[in-house]
Short mmCIF file of C-alpha atoms and ligand atoms in Angstrom, two decimals:
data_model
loop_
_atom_site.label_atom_id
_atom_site.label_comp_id
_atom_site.label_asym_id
_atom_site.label_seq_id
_atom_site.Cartn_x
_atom_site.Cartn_y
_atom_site.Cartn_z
CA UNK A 1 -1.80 -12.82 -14.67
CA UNK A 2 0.72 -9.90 -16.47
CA UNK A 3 2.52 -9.09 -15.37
CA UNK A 4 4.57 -10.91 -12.86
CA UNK A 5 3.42 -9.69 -9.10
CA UNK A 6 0.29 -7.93 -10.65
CA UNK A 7 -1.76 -6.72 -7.71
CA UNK A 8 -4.98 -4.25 -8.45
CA UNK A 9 -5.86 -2.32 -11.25
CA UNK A 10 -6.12 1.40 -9.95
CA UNK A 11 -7.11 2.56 -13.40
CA UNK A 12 -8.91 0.44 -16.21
CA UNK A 13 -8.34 1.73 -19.68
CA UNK A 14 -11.54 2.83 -20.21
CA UNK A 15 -10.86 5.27 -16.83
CA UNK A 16 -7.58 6.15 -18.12
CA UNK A 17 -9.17 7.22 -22.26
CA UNK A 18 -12.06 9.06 -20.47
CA UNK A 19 -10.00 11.47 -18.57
CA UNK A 20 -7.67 12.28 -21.46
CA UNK A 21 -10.56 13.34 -23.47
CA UNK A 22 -11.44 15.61 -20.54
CA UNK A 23 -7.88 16.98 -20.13
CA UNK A 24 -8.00 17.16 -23.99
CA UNK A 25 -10.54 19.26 -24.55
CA UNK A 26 -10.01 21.61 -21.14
CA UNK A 27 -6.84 22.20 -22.99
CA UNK A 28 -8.19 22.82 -25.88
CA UNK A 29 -10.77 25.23 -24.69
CA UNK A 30 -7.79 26.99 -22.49
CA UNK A 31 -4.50 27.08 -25.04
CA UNK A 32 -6.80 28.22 -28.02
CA UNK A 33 -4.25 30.03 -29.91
CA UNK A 34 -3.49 32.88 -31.86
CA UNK A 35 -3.30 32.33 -35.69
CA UNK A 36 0.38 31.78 -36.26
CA UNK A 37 0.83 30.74 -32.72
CA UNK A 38 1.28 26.90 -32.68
CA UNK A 39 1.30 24.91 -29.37
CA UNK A 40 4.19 23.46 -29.20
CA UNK A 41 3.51 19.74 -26.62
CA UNK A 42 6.81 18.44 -25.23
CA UNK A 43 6.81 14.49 -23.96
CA UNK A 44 8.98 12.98 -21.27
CA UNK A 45 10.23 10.11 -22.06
CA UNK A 46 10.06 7.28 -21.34
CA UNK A 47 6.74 7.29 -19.23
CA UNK A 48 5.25 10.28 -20.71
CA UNK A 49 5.09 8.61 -24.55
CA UNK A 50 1.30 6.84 -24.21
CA UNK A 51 0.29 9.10 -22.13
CA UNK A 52 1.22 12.14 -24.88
CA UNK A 53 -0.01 10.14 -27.97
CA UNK A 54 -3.58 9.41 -26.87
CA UNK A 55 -3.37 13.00 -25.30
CA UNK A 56 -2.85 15.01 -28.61
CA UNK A 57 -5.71 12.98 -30.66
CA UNK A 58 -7.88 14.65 -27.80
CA UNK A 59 -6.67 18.78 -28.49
CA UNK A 60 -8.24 20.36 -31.43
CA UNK A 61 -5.55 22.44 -31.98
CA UNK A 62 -2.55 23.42 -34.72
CA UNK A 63 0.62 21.61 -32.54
CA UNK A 64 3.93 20.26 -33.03
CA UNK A 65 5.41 17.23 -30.80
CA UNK A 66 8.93 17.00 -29.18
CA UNK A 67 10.69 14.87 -26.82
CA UNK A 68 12.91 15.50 -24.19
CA UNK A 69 14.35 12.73 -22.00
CA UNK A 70 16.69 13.16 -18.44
CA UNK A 71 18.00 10.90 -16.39
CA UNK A 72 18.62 11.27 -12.64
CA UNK A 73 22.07 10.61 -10.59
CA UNK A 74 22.48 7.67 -9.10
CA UNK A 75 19.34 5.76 -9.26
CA UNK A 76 16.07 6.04 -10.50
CA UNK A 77 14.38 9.06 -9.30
CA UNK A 78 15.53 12.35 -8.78
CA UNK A 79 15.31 12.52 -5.20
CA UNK A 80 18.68 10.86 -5.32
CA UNK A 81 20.52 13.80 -6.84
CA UNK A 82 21.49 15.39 -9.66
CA UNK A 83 19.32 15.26 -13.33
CA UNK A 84 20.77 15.44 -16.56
CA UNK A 85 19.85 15.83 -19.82
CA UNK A 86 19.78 13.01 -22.06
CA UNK A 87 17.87 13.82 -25.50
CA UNK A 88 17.03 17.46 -26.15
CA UNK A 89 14.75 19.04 -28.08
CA UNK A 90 14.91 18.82 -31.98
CA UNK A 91 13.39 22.41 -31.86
CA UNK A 92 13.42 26.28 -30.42
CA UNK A 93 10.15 26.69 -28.24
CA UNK A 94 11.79 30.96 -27.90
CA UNK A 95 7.94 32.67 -28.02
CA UNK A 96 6.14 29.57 -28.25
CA UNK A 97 3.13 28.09 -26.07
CA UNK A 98 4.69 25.09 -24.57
CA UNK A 99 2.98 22.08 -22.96
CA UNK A 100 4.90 19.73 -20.96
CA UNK A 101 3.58 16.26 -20.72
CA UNK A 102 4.37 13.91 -18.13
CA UNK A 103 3.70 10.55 -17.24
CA UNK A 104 3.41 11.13 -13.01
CA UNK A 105 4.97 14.04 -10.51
CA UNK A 106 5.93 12.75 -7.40
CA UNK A 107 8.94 14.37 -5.79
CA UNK A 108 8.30 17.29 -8.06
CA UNK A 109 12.51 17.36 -8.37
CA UNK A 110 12.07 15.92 -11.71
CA UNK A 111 10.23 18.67 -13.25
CA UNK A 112 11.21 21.45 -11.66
CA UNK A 113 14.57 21.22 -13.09
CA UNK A 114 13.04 20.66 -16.41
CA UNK A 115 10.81 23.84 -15.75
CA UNK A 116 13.66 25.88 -14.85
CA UNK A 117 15.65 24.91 -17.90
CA UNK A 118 13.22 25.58 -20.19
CA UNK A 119 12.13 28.56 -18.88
CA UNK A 120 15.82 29.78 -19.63
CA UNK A 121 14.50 29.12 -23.52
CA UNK A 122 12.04 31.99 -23.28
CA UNK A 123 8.74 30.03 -24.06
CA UNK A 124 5.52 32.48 -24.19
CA UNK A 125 4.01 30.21 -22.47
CA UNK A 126 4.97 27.30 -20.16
CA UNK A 127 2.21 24.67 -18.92
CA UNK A 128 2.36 20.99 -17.76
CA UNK A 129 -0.01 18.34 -17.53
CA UNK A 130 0.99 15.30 -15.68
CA UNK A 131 -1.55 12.46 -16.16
CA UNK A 132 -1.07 11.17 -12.44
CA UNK A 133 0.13 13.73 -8.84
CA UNK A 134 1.14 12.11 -5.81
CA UNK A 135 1.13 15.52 -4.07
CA UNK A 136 2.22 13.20 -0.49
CA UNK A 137 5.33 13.14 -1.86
CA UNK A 138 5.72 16.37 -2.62
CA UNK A 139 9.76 18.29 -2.15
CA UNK A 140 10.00 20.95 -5.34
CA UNK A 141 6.43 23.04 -4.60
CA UNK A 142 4.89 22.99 -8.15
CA UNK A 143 2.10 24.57 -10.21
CA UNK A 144 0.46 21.96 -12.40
CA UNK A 145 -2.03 23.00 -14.45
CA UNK A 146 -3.52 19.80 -15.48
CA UNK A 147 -3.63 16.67 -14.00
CA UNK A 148 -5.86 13.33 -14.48
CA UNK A 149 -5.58 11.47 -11.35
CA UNK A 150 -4.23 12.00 -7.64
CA UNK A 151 -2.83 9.05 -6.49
CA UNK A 152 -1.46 8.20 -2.95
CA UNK A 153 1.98 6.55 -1.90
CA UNK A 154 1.57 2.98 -3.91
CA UNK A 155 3.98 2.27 -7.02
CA UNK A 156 1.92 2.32 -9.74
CA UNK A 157 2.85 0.68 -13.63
CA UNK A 158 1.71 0.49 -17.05
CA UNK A 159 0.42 3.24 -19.60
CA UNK A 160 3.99 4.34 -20.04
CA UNK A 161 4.94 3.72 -16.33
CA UNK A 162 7.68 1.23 -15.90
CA UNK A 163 9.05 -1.04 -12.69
CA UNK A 164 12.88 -1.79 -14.01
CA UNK A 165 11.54 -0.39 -17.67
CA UNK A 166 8.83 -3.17 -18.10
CA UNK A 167 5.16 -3.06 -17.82
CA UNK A 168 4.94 -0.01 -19.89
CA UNK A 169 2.43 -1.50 -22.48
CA UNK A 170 -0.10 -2.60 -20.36
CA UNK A 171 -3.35 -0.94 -21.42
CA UNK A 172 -4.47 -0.28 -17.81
CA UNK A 173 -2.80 1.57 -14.28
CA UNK A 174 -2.03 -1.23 -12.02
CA UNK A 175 0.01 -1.97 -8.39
CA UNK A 176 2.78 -4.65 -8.46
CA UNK A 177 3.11 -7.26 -5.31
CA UNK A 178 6.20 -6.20 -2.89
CA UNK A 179 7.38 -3.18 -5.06
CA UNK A 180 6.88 0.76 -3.43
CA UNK A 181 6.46 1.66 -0.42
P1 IMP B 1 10.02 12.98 -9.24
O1 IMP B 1 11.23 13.73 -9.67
O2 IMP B 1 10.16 12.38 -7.87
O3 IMP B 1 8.74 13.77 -9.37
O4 IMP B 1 9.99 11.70 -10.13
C1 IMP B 1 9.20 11.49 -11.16
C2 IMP B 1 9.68 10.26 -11.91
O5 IMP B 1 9.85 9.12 -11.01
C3 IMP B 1 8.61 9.84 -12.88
O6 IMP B 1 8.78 10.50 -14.11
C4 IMP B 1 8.80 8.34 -12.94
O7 IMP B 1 9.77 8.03 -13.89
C5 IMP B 1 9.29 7.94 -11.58
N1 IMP B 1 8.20 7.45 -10.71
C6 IMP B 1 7.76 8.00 -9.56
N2 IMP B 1 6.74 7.29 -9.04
C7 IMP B 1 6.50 6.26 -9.89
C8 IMP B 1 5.54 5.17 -9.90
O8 IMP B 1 4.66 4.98 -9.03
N3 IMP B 1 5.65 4.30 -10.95
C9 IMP B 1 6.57 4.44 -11.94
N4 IMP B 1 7.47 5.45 -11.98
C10 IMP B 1 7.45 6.35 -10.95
MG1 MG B 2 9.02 10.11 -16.07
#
């Protein structure tokens, strides 16, 4: 079975494409604009990229899509340290409705550093939507304004989510034999 150590399925696909229609059209209903006023949806890579593209074919709205990528200090969450930025953003979001888009929040360090810098860029409007929360893990407290699954402590892959940057393309949310905690 794929991938190598594959354990449970936590989400099937058809779980997974449900709940972004839902978040898609709360969204939607909630960020309807004002004429002129385009929502501008910002992606995380890597894990956030599946995740954002099924996500915007479910909003009915006038939007724009940029990327924004950071990598943490020494090792592969942000818990360890510092965060940097990577790949900025191509564009301004200064008096725009921004919505971040994020593959999973677990520490919260991750995105509160990304909330705090672009907050500095004098968005209108800052929101996120992280398809999965481990609140349990919780350091940074957070607001998130829309979220399509709690999970608990278990290391989850595919849909975007990697385990050393593979497993991303599987079509479902699965655990992986002897990795997490
Ligand atoms: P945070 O700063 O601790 O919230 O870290 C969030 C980042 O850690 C995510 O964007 C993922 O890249 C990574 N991460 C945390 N938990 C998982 C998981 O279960 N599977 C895959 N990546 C994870
Ligand atoms: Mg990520």
């Amino acid at each position: 079975m794929y991938p190598k150590g594959f354990d449970r399925v936590v989400f099937t696909a058809e779980e997974i494409s449900s709940r972004v229609r839902e978040l898609g059209a709360q969204i939607t209903v909630d960020l309807r604009q004002d004429p002129g006023n385009t929502l501008a949806v910002i992606g995380m890579l890597k894990g956030g990229f599946i995740f954002l593209a099924d996500l915007i074919r479910a909003i009915e709205l006038d939007l724009t899509v940029d990327f924004m990528a950071i990598s943490s200090y020494g090792g592969a969450s942000a818990s360890s340290g510092g965060v940097r930025i990577v790949k900025d953003l191509s564009e301004s979001i200064f008096e725009r409705d921004v919505l971040i888009v994020e593959d999973i929040v677990d520490t919260g360090l991750t995105l509160s550093y990304i909330l705090r810098n672009l907050r500095e860029r004098g968005p209108r409007e800052l929101k996120v939507c992280t398809l999965l929360n481990r609140t349990a893990r919780r350091i940074a407290p957070l607001q998130i304004d829309y979220s399509g699954f709690e999970i608990g402590e278990e290391f989850l892959v595919g849909y975007g989510l990697d385990h050393l940057q593979m497993s991303r393309n599987l079509r479902y949310i699965c655990t992986v034999r002897g990795v997490g905690p």
